[in-house]
XYZ file of C-alpha atoms in Angstrom:
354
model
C 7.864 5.071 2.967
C 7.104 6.933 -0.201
C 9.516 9.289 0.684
C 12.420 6.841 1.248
C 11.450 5.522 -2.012
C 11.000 8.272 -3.942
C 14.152 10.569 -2.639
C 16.513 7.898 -2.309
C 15.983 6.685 -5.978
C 15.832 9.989 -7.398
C 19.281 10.744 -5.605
C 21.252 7.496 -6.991
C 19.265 7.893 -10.412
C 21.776 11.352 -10.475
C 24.582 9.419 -9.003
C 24.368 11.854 -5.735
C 25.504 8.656 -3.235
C 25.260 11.917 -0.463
C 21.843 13.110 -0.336
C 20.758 9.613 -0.907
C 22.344 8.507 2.316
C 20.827 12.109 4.144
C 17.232 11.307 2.628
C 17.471 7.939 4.424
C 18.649 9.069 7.572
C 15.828 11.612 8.074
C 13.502 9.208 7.468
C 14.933 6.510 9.701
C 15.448 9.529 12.639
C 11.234 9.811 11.821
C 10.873 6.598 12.275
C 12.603 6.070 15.296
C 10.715 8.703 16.625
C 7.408 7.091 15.860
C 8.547 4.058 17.325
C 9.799 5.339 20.654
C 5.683 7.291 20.771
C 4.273 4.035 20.210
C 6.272 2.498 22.740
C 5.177 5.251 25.524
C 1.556 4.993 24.659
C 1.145 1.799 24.184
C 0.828 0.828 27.849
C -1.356 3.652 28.779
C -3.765 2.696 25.668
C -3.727 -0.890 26.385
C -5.048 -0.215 29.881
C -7.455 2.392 28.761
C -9.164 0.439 25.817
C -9.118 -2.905 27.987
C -11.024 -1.458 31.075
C -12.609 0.967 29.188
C -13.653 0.163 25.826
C -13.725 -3.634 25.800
C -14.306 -4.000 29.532
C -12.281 -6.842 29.796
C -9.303 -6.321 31.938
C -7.515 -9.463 30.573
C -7.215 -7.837 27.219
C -4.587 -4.934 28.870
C -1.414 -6.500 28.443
C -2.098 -7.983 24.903
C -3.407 -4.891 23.278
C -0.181 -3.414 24.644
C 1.998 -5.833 23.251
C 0.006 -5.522 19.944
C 0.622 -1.723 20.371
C 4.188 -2.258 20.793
C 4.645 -4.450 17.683
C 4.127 -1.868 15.489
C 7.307 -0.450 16.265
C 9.043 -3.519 14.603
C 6.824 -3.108 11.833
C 7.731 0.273 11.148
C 11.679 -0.878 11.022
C 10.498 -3.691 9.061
C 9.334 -1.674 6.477
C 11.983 1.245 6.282
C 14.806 -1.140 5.932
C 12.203 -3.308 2.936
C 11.379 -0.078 1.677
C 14.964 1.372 1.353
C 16.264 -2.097 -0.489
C 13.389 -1.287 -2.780
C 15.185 2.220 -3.551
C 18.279 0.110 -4.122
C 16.164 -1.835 -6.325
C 17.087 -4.705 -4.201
C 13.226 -6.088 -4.808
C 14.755 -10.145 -4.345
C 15.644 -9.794 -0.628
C 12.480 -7.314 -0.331
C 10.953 -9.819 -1.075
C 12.374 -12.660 0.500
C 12.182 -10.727 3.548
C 8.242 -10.033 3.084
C 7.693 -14.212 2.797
C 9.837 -14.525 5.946
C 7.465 -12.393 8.172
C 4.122 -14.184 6.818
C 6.023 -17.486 7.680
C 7.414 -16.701 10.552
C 4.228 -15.832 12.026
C 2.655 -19.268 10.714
C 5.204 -20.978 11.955
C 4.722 -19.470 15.583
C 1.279 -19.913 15.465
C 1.831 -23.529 14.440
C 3.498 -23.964 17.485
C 1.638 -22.122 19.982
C -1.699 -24.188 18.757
C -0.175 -27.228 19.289
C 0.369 -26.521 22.745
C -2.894 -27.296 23.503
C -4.815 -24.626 25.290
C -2.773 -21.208 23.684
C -3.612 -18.350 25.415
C -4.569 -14.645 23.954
C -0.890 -13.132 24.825
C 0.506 -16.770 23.453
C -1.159 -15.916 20.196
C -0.425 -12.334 20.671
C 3.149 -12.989 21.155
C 3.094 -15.224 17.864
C 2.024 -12.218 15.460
C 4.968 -9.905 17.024
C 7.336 -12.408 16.595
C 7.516 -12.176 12.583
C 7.610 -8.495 12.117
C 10.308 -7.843 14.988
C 12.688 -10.528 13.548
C 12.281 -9.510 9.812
C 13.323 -5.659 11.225
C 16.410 -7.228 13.074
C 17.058 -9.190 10.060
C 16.261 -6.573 7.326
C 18.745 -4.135 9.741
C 21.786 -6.689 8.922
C 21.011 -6.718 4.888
C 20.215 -3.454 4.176
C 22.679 -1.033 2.497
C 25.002 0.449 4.666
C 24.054 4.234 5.407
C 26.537 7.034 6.477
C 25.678 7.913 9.978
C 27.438 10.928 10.270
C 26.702 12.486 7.441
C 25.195 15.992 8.128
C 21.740 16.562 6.993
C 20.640 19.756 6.097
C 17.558 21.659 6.900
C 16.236 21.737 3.150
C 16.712 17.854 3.306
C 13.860 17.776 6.061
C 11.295 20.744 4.383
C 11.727 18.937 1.621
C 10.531 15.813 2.853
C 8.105 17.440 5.064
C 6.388 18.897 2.261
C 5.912 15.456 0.099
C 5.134 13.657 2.390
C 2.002 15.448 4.379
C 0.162 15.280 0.980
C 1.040 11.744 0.774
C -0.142 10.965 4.492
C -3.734 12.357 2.991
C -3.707 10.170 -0.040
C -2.676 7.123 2.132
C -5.783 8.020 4.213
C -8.211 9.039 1.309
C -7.147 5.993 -1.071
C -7.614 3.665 2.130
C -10.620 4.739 2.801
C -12.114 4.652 -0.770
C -10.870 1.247 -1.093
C -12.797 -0.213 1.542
C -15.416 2.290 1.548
C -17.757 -0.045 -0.357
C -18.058 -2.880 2.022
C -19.277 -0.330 3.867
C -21.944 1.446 2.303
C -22.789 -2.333 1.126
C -23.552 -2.814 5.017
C -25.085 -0.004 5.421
C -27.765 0.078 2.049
C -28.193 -3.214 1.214
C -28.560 -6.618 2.917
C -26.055 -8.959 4.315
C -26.278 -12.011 1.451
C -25.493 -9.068 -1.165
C -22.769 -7.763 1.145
C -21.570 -11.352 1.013
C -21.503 -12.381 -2.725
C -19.823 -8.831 -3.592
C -16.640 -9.731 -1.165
C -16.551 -12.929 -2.224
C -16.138 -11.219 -5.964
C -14.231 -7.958 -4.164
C -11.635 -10.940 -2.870
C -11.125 -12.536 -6.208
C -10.444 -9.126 -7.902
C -8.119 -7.932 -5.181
C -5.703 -10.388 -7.027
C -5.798 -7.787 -9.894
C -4.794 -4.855 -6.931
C -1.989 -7.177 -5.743
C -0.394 -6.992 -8.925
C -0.696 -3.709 -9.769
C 0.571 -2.677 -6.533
C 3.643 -5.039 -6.678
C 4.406 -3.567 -9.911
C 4.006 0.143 -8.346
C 6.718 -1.340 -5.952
C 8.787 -2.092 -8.999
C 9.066 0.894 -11.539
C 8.843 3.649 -9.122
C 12.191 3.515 -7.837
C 13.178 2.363 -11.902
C 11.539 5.918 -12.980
C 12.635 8.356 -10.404
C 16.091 7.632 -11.198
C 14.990 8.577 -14.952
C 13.437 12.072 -14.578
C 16.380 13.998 -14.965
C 16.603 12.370 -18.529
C 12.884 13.094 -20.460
C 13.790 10.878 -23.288
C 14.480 7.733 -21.099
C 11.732 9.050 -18.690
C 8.854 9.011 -22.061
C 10.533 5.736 -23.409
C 10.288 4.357 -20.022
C 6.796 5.543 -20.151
C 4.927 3.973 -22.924
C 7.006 0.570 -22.030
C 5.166 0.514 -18.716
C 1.769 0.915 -20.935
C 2.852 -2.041 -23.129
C 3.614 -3.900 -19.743
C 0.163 -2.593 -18.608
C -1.809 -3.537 -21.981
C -0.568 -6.827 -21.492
C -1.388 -7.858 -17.955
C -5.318 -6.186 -18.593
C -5.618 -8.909 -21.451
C -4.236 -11.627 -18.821
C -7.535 -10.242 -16.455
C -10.233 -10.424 -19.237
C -8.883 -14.046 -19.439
C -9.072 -14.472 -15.927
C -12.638 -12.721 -15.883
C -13.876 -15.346 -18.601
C -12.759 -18.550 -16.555
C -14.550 -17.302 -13.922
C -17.757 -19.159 -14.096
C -15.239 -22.476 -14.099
C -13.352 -21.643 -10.851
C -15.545 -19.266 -8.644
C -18.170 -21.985 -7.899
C -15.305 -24.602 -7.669
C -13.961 -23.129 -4.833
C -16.451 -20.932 -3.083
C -19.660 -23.354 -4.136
C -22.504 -22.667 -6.088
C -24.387 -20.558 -3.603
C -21.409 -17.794 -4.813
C -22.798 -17.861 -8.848
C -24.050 -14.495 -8.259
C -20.933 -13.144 -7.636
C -19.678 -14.009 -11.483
C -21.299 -10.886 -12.504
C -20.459 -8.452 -10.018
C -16.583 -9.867 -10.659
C -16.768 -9.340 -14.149
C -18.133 -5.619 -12.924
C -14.953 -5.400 -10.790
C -12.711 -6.706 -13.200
C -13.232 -3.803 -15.745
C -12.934 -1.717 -12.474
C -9.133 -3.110 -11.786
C -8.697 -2.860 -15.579
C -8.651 1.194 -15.421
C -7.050 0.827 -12.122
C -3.883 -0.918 -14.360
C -3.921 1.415 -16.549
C -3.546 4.192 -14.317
C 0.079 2.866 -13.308
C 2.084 4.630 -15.497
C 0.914 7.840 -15.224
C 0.703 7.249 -11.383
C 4.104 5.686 -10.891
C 5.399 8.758 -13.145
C 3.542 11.379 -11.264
C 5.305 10.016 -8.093
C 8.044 10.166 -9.173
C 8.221 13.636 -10.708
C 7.070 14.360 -6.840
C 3.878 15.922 -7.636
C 2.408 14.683 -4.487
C -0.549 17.111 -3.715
C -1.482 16.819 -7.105
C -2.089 12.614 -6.292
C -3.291 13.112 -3.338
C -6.375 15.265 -4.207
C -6.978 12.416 -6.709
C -7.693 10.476 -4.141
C -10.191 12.795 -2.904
C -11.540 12.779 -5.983
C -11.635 9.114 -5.654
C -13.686 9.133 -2.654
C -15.694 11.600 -3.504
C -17.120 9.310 -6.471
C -17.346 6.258 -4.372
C -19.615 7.455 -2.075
C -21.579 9.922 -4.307
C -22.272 6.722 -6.947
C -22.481 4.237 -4.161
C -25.060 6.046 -2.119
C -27.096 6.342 -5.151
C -26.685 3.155 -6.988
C -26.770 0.431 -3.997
C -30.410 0.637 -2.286
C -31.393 -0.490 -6.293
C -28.582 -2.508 -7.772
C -26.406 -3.499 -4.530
C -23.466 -5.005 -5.306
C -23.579 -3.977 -8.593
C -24.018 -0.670 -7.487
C -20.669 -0.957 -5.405
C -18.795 -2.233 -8.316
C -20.404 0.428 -10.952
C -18.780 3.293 -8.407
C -15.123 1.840 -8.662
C -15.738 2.142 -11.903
C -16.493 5.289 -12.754
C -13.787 6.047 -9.678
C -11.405 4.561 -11.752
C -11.989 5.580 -15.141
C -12.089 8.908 -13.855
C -8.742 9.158 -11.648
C -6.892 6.810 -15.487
C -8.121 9.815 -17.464
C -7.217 13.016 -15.110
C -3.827 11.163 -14.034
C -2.658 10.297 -17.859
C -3.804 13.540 -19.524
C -1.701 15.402 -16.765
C 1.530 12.499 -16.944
C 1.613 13.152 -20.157
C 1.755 16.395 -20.794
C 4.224 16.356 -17.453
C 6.729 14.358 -19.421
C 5.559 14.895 -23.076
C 5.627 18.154 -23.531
């Protein structure tokens, strides 16, 4: 998906119409490839984990069904993803909202059957992703199907994208990492109040990733131009500087609206929010020099960021959450975070600065 979004872009940014329609259809060919694996295996897996793992033989035929959803999610999301390199974000979006409420709606209905049943249920989740990739395949931009790709097309997207694969996995895992070591070091109230905070802050990570969605397409079709690329730059920074005074707000009504809606049994998570807040704050700030580092295609060099990233996580969070617990959690995205803003803009900047 990164690739999609980062070739394509780059390739209309230079008004090359060509290799934007080869970068998609290597992609898509990928895709279709994953999809038809999933399919094969996912019959075979659903047997195995049902009788093996779960021991419940009932479970075969819905695991495989889940299984085989995923193959209308990944359609889903190449067709949303290559509007996005269109900078079509509207019907990206609109598209995204259909899928959540398409499943709703089919779970709506199945529950008021009366007794649903697992596969009824089962059913009800596929449903929304596999008629968003039908639909998303009738609004996307039209791509030239015989257009012959070449083999540098395919290194090239090879080589981005295997060091993106390892910061999917590595910035996955040190963004859930905590919960973890929470479980693991401390006790389950403490593990409790910190995702009750953890959920009110991922708000802040919403945001920041939906604006990620925005610019990177906006900037890769900038970096054969430096001037618009560093103009481009410090507007996203202005942007940024903005929506970090919008959290501290947020941060300060907090004692107001966290024991409004979770109760007053959740006051101790005020704190730890606050904690998490100046966490998303660095996090915010990292966005330009991430979305720009993207977009120049220095992948490997983001990718052992996010190593970096975990590294810190569970160095700090080991050490700081048998004493401070959630506290401790939220001091290691922290110092995660602080570190990966200041590595990632001292290197975008002299990138596109100099």
């Amino acid at each position: 998906s990164q690739a999609l979004l980062r070739f394509v872009s780059l390739s209309l940014g230079k008004g090359n119409v060509y290799q934007a329609h080869q970068y998609a259809r290597v992609i898509f060919r990928l895709r279709l490839i994953e999809l038809f694996i999933i399919l094969a295996l996912a019959f075979p897996l659903g047997w195995i984990l049902a009788h093996n793992f779960y021991h419940q033989p009932i479970l075969a035929l819905p695991i495989t069904l889940a299984f085989a959803s995923v193959g209308g999610v990944l359609l889903g999301d190449y067709f949303v993803t290559l509007l996005q390199a269109y900078e079509k974000f509207g019907m990206a979006a609109l598209l995204t909202i259909l899928n959540a409420l398409i499943k709703l709606l089919a779970l709506v209905v199945v529950l008021s059957l009366g007794q649903p049943t697992i596969i009824l249920i089962t059913l009800a989740f596929v449903l929304g992703p596999t008629l968003v990739a039908v639909l998303a395949l009738l609004v996307a931009p039209r791509i030239r199907q015989h257009t012959p790709i070449a083999t540098r097309t395919i290194i090239t997207i090879f080589h981005f994208s295997k060091w993106m694969a390892l910061w999917g996995i590595a910035a996955s895992l040190a963004g859930r990492i905590d919960i973890l070591l929470l479980g693991k070091f401390s006790s389950a109230y403490e593990t409790g109040i910190y995702s009750v905070a953890l959920r009110v802050a991922m708000g802040f990570t919403l945001i920041g990733s939906s604006l990620s969605t925005v610019l990177t397409p906006k900037v890769s079709r900038l970096i054969h131009d430096k001037n618009q690329l560093q103009r481009q730059f410090i507007r996203i920074f202005q942007v940024v500087g903005i929506l970090i005074v919008g959290m501290a707000i947020v941060a300060l009504l907090s004692p107001w609206f966290i024991p409004r809606i979770f109760g007053i049994t959740y006051l101790p998570a005020i704190p730890i929010f606050y904690s998490l807040t100046i966490a998303a704050a660095f996090f915010i700030a990292s966005l330009p020099a991430s979305v720009s580092l993207l977009a120049l295609g220095l992948s490997k060099w983001i990718s052992l960021m996010s190593i970096v990233q975990l590294i810190i996580v569970v160095t700090i969070g080991v050490l700081t959450i048998p004493s401070l617990g959630g506290q401790g959690a939220a001091l290691a995205l922290i110092v995660a975070y602080a570190v990966i803003f200041a590595l990632n803009t001292s290197y975008a900047v002299k990138k596109i600065f100099t």
